[in-house]
mmCIF file of C-alpha atoms in Angstrom:
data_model
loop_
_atom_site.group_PDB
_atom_site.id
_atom_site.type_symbol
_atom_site.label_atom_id
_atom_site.label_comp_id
_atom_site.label_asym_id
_atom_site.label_seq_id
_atom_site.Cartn_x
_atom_site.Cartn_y
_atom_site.Cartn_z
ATOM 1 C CA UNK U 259 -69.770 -11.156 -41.165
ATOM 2 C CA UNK U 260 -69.800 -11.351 -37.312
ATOM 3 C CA UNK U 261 -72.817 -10.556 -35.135
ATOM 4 C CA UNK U 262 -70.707 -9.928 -32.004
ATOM 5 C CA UNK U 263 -68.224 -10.717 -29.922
ATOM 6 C CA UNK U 264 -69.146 -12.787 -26.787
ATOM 7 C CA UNK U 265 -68.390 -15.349 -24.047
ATOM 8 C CA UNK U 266 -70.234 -18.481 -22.769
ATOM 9 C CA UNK U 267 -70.690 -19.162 -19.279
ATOM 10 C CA UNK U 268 -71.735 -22.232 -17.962
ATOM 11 C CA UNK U 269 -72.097 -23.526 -13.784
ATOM 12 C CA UNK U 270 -71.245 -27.337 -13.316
ATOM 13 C CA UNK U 271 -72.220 -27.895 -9.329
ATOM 14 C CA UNK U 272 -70.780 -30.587 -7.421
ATOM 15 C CA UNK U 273 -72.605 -32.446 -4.167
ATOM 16 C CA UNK U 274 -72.716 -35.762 -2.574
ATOM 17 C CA UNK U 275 -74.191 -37.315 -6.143
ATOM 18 C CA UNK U 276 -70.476 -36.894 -7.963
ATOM 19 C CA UNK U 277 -70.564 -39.654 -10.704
ATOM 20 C CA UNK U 278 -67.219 -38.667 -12.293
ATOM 21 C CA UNK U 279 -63.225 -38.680 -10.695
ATOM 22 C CA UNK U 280 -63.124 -35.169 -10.873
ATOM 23 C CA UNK U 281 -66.297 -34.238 -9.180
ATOM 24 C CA UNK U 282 -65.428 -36.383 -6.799
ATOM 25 C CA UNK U 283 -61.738 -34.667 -6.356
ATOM 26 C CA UNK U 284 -63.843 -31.458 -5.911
ATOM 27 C CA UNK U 285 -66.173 -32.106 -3.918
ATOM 28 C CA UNK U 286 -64.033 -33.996 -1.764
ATOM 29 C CA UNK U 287 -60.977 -31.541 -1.740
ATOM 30 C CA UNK U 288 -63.584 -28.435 -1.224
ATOM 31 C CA UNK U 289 -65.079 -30.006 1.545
ATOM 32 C CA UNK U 290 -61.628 -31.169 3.485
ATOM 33 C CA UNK U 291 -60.600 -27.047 3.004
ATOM 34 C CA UNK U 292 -63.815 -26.081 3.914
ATOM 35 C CA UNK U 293 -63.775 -27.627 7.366
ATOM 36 C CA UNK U 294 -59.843 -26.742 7.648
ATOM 37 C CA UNK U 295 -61.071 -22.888 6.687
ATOM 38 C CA UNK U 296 -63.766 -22.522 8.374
ATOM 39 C CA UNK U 297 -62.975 -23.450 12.002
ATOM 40 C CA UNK U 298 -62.137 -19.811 12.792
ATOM 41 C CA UNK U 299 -65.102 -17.957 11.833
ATOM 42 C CA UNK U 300 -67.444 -21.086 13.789
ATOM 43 C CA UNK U 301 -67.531 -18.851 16.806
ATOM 44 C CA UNK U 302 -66.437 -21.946 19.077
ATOM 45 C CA UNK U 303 -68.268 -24.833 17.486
ATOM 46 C CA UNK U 304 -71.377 -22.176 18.053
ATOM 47 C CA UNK U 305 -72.477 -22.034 14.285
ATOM 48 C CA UNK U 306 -71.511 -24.580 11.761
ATOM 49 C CA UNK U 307 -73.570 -24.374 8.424
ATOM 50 C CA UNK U 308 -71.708 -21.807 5.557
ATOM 51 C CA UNK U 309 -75.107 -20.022 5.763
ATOM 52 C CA UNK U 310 -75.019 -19.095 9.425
ATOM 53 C CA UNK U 311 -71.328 -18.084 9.293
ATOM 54 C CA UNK U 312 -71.685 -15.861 6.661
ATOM 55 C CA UNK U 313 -75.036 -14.158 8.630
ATOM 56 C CA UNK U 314 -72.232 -13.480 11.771
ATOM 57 C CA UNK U 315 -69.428 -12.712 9.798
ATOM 58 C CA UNK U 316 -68.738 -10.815 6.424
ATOM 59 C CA UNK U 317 -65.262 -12.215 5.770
ATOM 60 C CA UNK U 318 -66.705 -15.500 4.996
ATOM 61 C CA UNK U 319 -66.843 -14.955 1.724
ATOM 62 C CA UNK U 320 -62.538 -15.215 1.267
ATOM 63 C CA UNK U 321 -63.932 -19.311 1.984
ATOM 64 C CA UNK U 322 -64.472 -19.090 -1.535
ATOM 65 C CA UNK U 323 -61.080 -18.678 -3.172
ATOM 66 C CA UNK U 324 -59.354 -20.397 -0.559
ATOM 67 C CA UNK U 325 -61.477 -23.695 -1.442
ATOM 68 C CA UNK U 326 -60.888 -22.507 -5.425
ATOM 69 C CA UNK U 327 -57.231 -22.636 -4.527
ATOM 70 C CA UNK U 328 -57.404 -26.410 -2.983
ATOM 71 C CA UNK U 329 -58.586 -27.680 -6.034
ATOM 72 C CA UNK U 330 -56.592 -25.703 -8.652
ATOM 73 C CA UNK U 331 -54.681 -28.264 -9.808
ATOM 74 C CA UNK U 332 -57.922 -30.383 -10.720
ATOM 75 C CA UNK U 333 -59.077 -27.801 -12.589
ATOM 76 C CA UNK U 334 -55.691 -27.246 -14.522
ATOM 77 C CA UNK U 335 -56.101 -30.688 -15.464
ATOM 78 C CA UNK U 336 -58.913 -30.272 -17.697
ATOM 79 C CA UNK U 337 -56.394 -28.741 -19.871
ATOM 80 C CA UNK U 338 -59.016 -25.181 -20.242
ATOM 81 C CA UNK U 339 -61.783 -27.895 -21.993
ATOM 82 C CA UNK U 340 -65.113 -27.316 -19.823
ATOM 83 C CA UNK U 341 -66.487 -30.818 -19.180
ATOM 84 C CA UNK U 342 -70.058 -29.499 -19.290
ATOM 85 C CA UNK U 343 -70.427 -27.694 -22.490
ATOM 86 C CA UNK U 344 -69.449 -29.374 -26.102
ATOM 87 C CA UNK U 345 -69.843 -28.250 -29.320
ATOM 88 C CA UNK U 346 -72.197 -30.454 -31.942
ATOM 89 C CA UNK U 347 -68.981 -32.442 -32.756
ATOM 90 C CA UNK U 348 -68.602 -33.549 -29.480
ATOM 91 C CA UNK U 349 -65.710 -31.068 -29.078
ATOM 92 C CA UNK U 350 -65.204 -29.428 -25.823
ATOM 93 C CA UNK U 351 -65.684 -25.391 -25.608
ATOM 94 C CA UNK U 352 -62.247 -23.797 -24.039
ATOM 95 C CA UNK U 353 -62.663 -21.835 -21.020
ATOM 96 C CA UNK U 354 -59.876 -19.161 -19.877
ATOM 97 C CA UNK U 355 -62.189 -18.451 -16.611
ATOM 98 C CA UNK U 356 -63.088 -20.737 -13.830
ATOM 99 C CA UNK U 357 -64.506 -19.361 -10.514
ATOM 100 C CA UNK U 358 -65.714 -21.411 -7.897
ATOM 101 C CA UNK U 359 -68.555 -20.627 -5.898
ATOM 102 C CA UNK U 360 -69.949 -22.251 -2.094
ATOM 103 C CA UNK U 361 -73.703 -22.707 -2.097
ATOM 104 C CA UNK U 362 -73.984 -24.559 1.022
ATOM 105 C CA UNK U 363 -71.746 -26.426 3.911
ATOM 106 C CA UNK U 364 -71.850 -27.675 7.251
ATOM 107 C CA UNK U 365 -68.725 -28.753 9.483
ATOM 108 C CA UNK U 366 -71.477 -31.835 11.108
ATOM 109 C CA UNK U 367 -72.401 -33.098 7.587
ATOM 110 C CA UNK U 368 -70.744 -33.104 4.451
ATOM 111 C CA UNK U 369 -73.790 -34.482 2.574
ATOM 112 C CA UNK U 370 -74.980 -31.100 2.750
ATOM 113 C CA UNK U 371 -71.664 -29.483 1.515
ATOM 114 C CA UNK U 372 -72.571 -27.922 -2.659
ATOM 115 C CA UNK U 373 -70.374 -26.116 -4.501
ATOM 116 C CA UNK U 374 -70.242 -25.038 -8.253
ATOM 117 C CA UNK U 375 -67.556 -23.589 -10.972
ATOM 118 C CA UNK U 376 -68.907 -21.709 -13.050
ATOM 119 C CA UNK U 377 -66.353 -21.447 -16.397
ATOM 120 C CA UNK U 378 -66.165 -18.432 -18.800
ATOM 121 C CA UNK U 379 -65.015 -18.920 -22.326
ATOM 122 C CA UNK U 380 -62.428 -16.532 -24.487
ATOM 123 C CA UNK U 381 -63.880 -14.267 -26.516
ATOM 124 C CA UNK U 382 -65.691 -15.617 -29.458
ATOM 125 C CA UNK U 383 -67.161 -14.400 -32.624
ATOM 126 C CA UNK U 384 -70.531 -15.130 -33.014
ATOM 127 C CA UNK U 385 -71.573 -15.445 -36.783
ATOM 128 C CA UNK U 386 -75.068 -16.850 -36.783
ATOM 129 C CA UNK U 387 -77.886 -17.552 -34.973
ATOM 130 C CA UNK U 388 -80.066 -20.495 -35.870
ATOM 131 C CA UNK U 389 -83.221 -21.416 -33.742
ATOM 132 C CA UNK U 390 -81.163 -22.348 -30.537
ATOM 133 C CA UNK U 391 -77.768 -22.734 -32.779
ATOM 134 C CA UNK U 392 -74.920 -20.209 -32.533
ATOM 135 C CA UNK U 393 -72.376 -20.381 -35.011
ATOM 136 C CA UNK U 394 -69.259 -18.904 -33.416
ATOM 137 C CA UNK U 395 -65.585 -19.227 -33.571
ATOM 138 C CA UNK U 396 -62.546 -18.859 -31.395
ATOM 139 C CA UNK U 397 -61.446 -15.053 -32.573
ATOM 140 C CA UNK U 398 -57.750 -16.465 -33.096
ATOM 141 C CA UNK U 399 -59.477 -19.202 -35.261
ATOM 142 C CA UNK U 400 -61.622 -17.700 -37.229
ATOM 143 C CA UNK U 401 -61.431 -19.984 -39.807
ATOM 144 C CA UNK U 402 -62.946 -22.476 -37.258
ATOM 145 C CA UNK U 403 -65.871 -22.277 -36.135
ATOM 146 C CA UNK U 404 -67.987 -24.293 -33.630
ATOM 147 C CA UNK U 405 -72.132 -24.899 -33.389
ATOM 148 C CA UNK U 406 -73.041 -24.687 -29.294
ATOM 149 C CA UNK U 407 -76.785 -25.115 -28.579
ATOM 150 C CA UNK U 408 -78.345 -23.104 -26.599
ATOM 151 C CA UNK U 409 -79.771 -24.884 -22.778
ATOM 152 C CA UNK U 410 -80.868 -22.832 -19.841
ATOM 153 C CA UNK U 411 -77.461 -23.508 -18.280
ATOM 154 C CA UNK U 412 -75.616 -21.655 -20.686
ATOM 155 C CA UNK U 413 -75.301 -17.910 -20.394
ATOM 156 C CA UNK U 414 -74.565 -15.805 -23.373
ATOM 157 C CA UNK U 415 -72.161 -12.625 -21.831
ATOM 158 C CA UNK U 416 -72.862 -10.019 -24.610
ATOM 159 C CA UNK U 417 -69.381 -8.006 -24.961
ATOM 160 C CA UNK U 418 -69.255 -6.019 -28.411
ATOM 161 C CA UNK U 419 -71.626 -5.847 -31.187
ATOM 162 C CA UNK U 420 -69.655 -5.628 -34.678
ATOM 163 C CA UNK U 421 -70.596 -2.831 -37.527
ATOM 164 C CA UNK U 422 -69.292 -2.403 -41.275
ATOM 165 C CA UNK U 423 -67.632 0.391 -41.525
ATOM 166 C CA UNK U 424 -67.666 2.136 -45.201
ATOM 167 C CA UNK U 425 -65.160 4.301 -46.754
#
């Protein structure tokens, strides 16, 4: 019997550190848009940190899915597998969602540039909970299933709680 139906969310962030090819292809192809972006709501070279431009101008925020659409090809190439969340097999959860997200920039240093994409999975069936275990499965496979533990970086998006129903 299912518990419920729900959705795992999980943030990767990416910053100067990157350790892998494609946080460095995000990070670096953010940062490139960010300064191509950007120039126009700098007020003349006058402000240059994400922070300040957002404090002088609401339309900032449209920064953020115009760097999501530099880098959507790196994200289509992880094939919907998020490569920050795995299963006790090893086994990559699917995502259908990925949004990305500016925490900081600045147009003088890109040290300070951060970013993160935070990826949503389909809906899943959750069918247990043990300790910090949920047993869920894809709801087109739910023959399947999956064990994801539970870390403070995942978030559990409640959507539907199931019910028997008699007759």
């Amino acid at each position: 019997m299912a518990l419920a139906s729900i959705n795992l969310s999980i943030k990767q962030y990416f910053n100067f550190m990157c350790r892998t090819d494609f946080e460095r292809r995000i990070f670096h192809d953010t940062y490139k848009e960010f300064q191509k972006r950007s120039r126009i709501y700098s007020l003349d070279q006058q402000v240059h940190t994400f922070s300040q431009m957002q404090l002088s101008n609401e339309e900032v925020g449209t920064l953020n899915q115009k760097l999501q659409y530099s880098v959507m090809n790196s994200i289509a190439s992880l094939e919907n597998k998020m490569p920050v969340l795995n299963d006790l097999k090893n086994r990559p959860v699917l995502f259908d969602w990925a949004e990305l997200h500016i925490y900081a920039s600045d147009l003088l240093n890109k040290a300070a540039h951060v970013v993160s994409i935070t990826y949503t999975s389909p809906k899943l069936i959750l069918h247990e909970i043990v300790g910090n275990l949920l047993i869920l499965s894809y709801s087109a496979k739910a023959n399947e299933t999956l064990v994801i533990k539970i870390t403070e970086n995942v978030k559990v998006n409640y959507e539907q709680s199931e019910s028997l129903v008699y007759r």
